[in-house]
mmCIF file of C-alpha atoms and ligand atoms in Angstrom:
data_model
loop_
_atom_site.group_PDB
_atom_site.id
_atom_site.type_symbol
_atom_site.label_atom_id
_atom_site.label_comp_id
_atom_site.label_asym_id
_atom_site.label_seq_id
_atom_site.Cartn_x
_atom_site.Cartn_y
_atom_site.Cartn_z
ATOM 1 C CA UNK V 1 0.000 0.000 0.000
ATOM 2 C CA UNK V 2 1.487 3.279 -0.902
ATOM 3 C CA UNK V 3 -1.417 5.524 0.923
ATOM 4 C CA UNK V 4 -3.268 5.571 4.106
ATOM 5 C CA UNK V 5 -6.571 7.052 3.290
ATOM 6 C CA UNK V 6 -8.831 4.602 4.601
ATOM 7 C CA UNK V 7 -8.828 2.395 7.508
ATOM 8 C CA UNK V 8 -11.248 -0.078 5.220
ATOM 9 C CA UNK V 9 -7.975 -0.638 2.754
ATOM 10 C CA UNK V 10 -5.671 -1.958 5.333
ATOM 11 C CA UNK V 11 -5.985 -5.661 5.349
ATOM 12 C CA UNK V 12 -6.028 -8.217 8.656
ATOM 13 C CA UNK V 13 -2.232 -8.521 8.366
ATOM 14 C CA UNK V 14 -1.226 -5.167 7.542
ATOM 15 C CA UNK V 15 -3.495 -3.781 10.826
ATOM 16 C CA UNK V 16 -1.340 -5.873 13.065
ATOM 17 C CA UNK V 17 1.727 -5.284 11.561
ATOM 18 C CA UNK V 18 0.978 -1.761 12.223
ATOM 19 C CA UNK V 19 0.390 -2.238 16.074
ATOM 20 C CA UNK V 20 3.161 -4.592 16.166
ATOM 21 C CA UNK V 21 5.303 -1.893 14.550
ATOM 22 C CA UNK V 22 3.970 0.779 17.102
ATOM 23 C CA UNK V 23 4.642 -1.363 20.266
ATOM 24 C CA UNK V 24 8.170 -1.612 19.271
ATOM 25 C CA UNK V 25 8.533 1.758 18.458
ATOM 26 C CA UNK V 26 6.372 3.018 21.876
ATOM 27 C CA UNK V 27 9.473 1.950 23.374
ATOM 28 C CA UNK V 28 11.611 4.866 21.695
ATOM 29 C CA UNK V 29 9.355 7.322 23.879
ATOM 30 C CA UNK V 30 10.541 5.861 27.241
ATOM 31 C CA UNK V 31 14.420 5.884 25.988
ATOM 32 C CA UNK V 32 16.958 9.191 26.758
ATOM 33 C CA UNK V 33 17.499 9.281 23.701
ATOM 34 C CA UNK V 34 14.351 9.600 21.806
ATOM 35 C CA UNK V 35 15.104 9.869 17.963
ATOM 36 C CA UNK V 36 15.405 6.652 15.568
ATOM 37 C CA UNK V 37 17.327 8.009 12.027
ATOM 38 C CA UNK V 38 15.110 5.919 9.697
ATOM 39 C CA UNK V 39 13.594 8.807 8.276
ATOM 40 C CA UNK V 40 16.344 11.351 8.014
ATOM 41 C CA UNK V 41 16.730 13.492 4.761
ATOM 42 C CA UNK V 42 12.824 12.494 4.207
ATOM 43 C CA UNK V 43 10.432 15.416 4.340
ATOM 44 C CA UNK V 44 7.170 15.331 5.977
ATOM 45 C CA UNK V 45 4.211 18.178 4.851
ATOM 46 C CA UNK V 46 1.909 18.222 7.797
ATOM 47 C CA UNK V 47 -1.270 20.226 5.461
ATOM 48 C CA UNK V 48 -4.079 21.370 7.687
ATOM 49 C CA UNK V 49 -6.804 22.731 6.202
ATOM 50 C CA UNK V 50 -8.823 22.301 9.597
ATOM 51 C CA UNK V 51 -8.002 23.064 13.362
ATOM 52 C CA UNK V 52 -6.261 20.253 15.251
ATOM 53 C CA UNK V 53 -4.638 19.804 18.350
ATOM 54 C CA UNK V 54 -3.869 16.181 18.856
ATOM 55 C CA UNK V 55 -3.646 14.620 15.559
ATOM 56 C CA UNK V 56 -1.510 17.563 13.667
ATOM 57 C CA UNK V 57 1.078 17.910 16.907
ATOM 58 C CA UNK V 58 1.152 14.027 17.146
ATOM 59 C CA UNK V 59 2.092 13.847 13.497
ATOM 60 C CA UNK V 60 4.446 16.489 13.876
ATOM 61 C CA UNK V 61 6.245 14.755 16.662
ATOM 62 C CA UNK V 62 6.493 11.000 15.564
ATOM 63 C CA UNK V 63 8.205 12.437 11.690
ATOM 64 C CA UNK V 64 10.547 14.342 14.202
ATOM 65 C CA UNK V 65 11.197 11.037 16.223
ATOM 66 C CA UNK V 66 12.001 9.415 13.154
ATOM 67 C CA UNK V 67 14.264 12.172 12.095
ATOM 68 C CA UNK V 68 12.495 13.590 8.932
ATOM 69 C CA UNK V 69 12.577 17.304 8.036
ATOM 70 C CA UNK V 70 9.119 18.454 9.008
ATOM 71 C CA UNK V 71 6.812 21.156 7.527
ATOM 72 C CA UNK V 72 4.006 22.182 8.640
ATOM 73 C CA UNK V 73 1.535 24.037 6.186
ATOM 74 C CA UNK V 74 -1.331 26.113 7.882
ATOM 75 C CA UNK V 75 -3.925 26.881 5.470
ATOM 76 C CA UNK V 76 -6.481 28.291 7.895
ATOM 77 C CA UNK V 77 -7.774 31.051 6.722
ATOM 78 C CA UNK V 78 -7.553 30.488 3.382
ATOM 79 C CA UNK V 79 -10.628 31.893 1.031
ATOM 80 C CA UNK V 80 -9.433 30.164 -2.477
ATOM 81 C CA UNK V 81 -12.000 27.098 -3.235
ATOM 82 C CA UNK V 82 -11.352 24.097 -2.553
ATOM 83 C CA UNK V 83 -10.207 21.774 -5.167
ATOM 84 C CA UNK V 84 -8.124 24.552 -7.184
ATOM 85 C CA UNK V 85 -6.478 25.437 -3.985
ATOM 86 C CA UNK V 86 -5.887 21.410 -3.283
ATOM 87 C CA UNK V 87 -4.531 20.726 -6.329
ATOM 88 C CA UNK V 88 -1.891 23.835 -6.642
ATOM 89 C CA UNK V 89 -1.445 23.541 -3.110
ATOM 90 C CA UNK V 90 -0.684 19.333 -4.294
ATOM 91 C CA UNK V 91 1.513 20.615 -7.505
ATOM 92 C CA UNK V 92 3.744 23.075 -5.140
ATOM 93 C CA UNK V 93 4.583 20.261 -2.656
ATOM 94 C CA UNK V 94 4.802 18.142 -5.411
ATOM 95 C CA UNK V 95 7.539 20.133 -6.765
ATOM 96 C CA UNK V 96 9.506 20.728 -3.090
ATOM 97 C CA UNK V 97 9.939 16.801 -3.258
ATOM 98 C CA UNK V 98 7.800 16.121 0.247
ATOM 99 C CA UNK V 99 7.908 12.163 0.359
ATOM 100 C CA UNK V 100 4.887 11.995 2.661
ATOM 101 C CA UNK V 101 1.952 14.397 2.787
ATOM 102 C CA UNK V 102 -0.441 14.227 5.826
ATOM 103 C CA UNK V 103 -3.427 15.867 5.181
ATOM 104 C CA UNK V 104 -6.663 17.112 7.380
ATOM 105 C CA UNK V 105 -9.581 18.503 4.980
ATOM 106 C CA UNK V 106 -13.532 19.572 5.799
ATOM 107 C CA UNK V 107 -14.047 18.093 2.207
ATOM 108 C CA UNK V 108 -14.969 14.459 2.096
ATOM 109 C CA UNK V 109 -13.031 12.374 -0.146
ATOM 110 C CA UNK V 110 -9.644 15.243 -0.094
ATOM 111 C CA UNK V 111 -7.290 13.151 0.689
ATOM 112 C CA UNK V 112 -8.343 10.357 -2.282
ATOM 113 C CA UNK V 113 -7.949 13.634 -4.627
ATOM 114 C CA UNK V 114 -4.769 14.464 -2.948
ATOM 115 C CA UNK V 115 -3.135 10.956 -3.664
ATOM 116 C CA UNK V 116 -3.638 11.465 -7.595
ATOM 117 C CA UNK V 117 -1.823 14.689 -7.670
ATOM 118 C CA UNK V 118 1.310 13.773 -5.383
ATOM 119 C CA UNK V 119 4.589 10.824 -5.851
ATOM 120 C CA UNK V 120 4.442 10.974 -2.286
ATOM 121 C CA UNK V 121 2.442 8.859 0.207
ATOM 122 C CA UNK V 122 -0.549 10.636 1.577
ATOM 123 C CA UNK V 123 -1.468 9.966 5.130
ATOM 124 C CA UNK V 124 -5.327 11.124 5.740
ATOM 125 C CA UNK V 125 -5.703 12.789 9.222
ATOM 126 C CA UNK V 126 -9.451 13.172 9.152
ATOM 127 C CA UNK V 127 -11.812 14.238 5.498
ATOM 128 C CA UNK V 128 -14.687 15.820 6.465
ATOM 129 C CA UNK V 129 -17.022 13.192 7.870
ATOM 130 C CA UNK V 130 -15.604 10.856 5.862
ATOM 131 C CA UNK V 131 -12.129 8.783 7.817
ATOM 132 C CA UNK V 132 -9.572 9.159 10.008
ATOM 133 C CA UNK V 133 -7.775 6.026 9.808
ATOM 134 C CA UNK V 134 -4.259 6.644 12.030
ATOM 135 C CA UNK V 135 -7.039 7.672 14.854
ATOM 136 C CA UNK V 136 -8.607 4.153 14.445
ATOM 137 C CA UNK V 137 -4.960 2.438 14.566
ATOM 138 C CA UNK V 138 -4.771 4.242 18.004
ATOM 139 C CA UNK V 139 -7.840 3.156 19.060
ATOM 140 C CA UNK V 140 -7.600 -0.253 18.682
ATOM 141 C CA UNK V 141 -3.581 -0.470 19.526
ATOM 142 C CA UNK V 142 -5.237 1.617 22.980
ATOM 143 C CA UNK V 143 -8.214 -1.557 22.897
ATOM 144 C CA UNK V 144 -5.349 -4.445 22.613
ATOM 145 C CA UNK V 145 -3.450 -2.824 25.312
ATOM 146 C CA UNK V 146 -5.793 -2.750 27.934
ATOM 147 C CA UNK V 147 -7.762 -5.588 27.437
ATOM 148 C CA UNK V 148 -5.698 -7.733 25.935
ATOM 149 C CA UNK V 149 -7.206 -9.128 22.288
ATOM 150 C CA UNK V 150 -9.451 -7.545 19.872
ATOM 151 C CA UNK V 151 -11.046 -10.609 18.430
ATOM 152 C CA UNK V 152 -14.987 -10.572 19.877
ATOM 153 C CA UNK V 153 -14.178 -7.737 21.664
ATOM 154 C CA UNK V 154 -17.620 -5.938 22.402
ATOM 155 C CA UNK V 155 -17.381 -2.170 21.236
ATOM 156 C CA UNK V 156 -20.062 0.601 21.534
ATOM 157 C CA UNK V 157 -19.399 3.906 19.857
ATOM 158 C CA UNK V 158 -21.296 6.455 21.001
ATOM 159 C CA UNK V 159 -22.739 9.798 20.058
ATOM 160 C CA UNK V 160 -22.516 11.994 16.939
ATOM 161 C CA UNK V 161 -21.807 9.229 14.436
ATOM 162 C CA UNK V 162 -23.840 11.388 11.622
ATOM 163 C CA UNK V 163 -20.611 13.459 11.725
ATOM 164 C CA UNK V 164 -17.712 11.534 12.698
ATOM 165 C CA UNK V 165 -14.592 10.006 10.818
ATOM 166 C CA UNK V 166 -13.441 8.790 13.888
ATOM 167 C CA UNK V 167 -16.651 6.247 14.119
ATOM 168 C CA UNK V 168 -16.409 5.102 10.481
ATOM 169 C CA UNK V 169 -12.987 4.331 10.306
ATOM 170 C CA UNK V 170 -13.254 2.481 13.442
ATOM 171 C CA UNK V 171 -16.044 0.399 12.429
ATOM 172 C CA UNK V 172 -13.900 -0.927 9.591
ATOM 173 C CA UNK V 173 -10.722 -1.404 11.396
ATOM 174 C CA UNK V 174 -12.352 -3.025 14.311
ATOM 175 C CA UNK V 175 -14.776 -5.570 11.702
ATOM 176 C CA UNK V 176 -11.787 -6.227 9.881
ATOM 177 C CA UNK V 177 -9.604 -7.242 13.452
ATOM 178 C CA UNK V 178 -12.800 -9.001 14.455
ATOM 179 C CA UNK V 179 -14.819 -7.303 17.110
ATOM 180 C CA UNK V 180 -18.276 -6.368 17.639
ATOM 181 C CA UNK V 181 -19.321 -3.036 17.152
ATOM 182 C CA UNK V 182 -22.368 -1.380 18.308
ATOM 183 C CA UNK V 183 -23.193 2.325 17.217
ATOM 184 C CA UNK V 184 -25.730 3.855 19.858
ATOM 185 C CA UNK V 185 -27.166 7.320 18.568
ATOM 186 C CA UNK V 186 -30.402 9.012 18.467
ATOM 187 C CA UNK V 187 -31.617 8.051 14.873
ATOM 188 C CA UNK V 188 -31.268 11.893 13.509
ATOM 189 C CA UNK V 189 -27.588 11.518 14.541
ATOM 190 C CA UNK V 190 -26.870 8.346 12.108
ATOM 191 C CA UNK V 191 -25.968 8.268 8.633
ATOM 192 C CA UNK V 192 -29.305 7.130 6.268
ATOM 193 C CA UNK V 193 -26.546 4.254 4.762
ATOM 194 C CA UNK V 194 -25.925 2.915 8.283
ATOM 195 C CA UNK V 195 -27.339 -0.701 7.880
ATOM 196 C CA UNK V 196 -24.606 -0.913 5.300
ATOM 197 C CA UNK V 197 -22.084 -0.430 7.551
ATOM 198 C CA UNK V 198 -20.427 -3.895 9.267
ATOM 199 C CA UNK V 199 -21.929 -3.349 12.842
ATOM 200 C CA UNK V 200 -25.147 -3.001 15.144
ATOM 201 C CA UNK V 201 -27.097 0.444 15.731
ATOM 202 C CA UNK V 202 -29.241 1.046 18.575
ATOM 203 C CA UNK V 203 -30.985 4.162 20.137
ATOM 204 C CA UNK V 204 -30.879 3.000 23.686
ATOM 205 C CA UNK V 205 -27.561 3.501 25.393
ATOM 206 C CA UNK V 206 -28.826 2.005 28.638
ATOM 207 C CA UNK V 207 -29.176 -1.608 26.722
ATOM 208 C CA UNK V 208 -26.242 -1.255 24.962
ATOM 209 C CA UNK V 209 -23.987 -0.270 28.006
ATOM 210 C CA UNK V 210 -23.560 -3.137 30.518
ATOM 211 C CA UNK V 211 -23.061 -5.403 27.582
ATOM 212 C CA UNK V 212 -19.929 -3.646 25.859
ATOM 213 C CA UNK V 213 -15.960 -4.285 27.080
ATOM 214 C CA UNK V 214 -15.526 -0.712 25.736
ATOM 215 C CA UNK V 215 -17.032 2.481 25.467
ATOM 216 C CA UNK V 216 -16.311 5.191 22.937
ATOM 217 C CA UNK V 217 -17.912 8.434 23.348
ATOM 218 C CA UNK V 218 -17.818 11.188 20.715
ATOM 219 C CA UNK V 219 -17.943 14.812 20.429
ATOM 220 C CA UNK V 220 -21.488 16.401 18.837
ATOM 221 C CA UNK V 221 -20.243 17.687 16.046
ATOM 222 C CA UNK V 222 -21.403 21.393 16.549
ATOM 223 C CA UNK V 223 -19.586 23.335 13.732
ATOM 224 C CA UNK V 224 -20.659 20.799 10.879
ATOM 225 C CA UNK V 225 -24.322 20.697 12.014
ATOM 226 C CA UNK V 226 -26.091 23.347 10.209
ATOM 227 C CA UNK V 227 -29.948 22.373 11.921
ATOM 228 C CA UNK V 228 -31.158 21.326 14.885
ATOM 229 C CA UNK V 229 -30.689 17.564 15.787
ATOM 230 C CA UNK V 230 -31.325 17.076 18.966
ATOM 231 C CA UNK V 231 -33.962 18.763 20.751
ATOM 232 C CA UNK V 232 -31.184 20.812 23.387
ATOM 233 C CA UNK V 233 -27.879 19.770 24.991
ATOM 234 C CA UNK V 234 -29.475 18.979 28.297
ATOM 235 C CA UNK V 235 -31.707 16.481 26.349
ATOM 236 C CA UNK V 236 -28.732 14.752 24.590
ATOM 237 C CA UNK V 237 -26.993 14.563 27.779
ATOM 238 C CA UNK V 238 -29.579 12.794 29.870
ATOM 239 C CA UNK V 239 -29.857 10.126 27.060
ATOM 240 C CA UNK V 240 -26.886 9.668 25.833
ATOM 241 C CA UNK V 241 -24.514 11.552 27.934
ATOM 242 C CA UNK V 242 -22.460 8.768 30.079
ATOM 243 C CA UNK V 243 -22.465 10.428 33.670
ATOM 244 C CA UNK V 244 -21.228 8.606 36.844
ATOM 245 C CA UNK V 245 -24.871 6.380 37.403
ATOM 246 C CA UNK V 246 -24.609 5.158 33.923
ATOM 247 C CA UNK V 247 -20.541 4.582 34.248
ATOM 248 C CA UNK V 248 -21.590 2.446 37.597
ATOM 249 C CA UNK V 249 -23.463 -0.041 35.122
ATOM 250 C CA UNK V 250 -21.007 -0.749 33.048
ATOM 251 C CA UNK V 251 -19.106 -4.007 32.953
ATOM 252 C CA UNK V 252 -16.487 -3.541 36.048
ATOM 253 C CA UNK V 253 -13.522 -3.993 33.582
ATOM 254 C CA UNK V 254 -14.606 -2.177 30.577
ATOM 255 C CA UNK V 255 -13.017 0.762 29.986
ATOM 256 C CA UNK V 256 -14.252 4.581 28.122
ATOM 257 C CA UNK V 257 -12.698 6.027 25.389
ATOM 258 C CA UNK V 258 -13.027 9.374 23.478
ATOM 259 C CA UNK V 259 -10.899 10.901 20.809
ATOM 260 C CA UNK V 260 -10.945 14.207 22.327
ATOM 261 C CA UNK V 261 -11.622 17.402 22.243
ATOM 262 C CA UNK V 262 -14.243 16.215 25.057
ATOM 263 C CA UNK V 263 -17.427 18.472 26.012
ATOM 264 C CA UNK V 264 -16.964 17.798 29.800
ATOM 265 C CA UNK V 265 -20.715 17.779 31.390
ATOM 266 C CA UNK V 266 -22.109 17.154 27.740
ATOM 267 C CA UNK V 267 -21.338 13.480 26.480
ATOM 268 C CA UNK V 268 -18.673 12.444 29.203
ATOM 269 C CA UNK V 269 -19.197 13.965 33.135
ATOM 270 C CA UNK V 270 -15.700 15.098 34.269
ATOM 271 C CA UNK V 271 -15.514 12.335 36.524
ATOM 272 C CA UNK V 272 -15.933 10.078 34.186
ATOM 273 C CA UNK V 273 -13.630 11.232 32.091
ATOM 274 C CA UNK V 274 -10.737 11.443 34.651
ATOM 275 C CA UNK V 275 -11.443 8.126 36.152
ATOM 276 C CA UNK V 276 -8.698 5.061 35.919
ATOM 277 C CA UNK V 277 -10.483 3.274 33.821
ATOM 278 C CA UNK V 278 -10.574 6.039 30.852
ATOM 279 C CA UNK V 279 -7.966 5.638 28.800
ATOM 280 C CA UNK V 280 -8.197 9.366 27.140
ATOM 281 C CA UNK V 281 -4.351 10.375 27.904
ATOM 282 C CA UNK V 282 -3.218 7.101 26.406
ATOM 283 C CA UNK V 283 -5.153 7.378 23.142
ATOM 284 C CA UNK V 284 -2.694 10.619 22.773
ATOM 285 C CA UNK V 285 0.436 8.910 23.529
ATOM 286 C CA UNK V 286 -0.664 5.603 22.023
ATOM 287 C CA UNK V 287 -1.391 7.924 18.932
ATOM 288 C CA UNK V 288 2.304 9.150 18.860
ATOM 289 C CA UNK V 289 3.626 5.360 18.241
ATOM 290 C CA UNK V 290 0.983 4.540 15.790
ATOM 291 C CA UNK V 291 1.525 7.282 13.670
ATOM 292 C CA UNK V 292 5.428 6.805 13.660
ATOM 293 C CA UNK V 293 4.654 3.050 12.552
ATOM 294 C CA UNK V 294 2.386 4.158 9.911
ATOM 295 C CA UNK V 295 5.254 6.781 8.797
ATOM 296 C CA UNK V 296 7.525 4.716 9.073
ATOM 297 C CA UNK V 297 6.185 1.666 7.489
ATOM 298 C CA UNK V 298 4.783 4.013 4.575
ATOM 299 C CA UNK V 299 7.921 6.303 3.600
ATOM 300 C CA UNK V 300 11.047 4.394 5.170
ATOM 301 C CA UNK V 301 10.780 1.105 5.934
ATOM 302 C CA UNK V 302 12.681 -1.736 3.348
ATOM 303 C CA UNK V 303 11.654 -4.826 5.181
ATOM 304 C CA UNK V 304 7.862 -3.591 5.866
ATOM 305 C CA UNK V 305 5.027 -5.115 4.482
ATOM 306 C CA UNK V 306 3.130 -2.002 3.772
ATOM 307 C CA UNK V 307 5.647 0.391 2.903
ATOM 308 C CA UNK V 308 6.782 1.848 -0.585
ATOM 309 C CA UNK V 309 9.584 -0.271 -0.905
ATOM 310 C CA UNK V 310 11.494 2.586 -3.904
ATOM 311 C CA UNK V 311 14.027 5.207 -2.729
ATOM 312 C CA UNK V 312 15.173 3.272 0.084
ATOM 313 C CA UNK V 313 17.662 4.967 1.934
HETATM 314 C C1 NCD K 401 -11.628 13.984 16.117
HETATM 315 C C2 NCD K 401 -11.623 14.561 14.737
HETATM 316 O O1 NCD K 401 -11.022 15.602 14.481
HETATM 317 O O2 NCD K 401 -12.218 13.921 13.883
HETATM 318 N N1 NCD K 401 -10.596 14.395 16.942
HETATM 319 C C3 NCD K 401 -9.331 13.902 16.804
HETATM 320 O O3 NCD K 401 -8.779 13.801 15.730
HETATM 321 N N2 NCD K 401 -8.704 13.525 17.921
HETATM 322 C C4 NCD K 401 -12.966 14.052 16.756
HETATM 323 C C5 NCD K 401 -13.599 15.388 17.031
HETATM 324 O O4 NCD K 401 -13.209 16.427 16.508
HETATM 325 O O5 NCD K 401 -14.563 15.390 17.827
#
């Protein structure tokens, strides 16, 4: 595979290799000296069309870990349209020689358009509603750590799935590594094409909850909703907020997950959020090894199995 733009192309083998590849690497982070050179004299374009803090600092640091020259591309505030100001934006980075592109668009589908313009690998840090396939890898690599396997493993994803690449991608990555997903939403707040999707759907949270080994909560998706979908916030909370009565029912080993940025009080209580059995702080570290796997399988890598095995170094 020369691209990561969808957590749906990566294959059984090629999602383990990349945890594999991440757990070896997570041990870089605990080292004094924290830099591999597999990467160096590569260049890295971290283009963000949207805001980020995680995912575009996370990126940022694992290209540095693996010693690649680094730039990052802003293009906030930018009023040209969008595909013309993809594609020359594509054809100038094109032209600089960037060997890996990482790219977070509000268009659906960018980073697909991206990868016919560019030599380089594109990496696809969130399209729209569409994916965001290295925040899947670091959900599941967070999944197998805790708990130990992902195979039956009973997931519920919970919240604004209408508008989230977070829940698609990890409905494919976790169908494909064999667990059990169940996406619990009002029905307003799920995508018409849902049944097509490889999991469950239910409205009722409180079914759903003591039956699931983990919990994913997501963020309502405020600045891509452009109508009402829920009645108010207090209403959405009180169904499908996860407080600290509904956290007592779950399963006494499951854990709760969220990509961040949370809405404390909204879909997760604060004390839910900062109990032991969240794992929010270790998505963002896990995310750090996962995405220097997926780097360096993609742009460095001779003996991976995913990698672009020309220009070796
Ligand atoms: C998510 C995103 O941007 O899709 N955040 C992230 O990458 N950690 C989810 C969100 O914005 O709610």
């Amino acid at each position: 595979m020369r691209h990561l733009l969808s957590a749906g192309d990566l294959s059984r083998d090629e999602a383990i290799l990349v945890l594999d590849t991440a757990k070896e690497l997570a041990q870089v982070s605990g080292r004094s000296v924290k830099k591999y050179p597999t990467l160096r004299g590569r260049t890295v374009v971290n283009l963000f069309y949207e805001d980020s803090t995680r995912t575009r600092t996370s990126f940022e640091l694992a290209a540095k870990r693996l010693s690649a020259d680094v730039i990052n591309f802003s293009a906030k505030g930018s009023s040209v349209s969008k595909g013309e100001s993809l594609k020359d934006t594509a054809l100038t980075l094109q032209a600089m020689g960037a060997d890996g592109v990482v790219i977070r668009h509000s268009a659906s589908g960018a980073a697909h358009r991206l990868a016919g313009w560019v030599d380089g690998a594109v990496l696809n840090a969130g399209d729209g509603t569409h994916e965001h396939p290295t925040q899947a890898l670091l959900d599941v690599f967070t999944m197998r750590e805790r708990l130990g396997h992902l195979e039956g493993l009973r997931v519920a994803i919970v919240g604004d799935i209408l508008h989230s690449r977070v829940a698609r991608s990890n409905v494919l990555l976790l169908h494909t590594l064999g667990a059990e997903v169940t996406l619990v939403a009002p029905p307003t707040l799920l995508p018409v094409s849902v049944h097509t999707w490889p999991c469950a759907v239910s409205y009722e949270l409180d079914e759903v909850l003591p039956k699931s080994d983990v919990v994913m909560m997501l963020r309502v998706q405020a600045e891509r909703m452009k109508d009402a979908f829920f009645p108010t916030a207090r209403e959405y909370s009180r169904r499908y907020g996860l407080d600290r009565e509904r956290f007592a029912r779950m399963q006494r080993d499951a854990i709760v997950m969220h990509p961040g940025p949370m809405v404390r009080g909204m879909e997760i209580s604060a004390e839910v959020a900062d109990s032991p059995r969240s794992t929010v702080t270790e998505q963002v570290t896990n995310g750090l090894s996962v995405r220097m796997a997926v780097l360096y399988l993609l742009l460095g890598g001779s003996e991976s199995g995913i990698g672009n095995q020309e220009g070796q170094a």
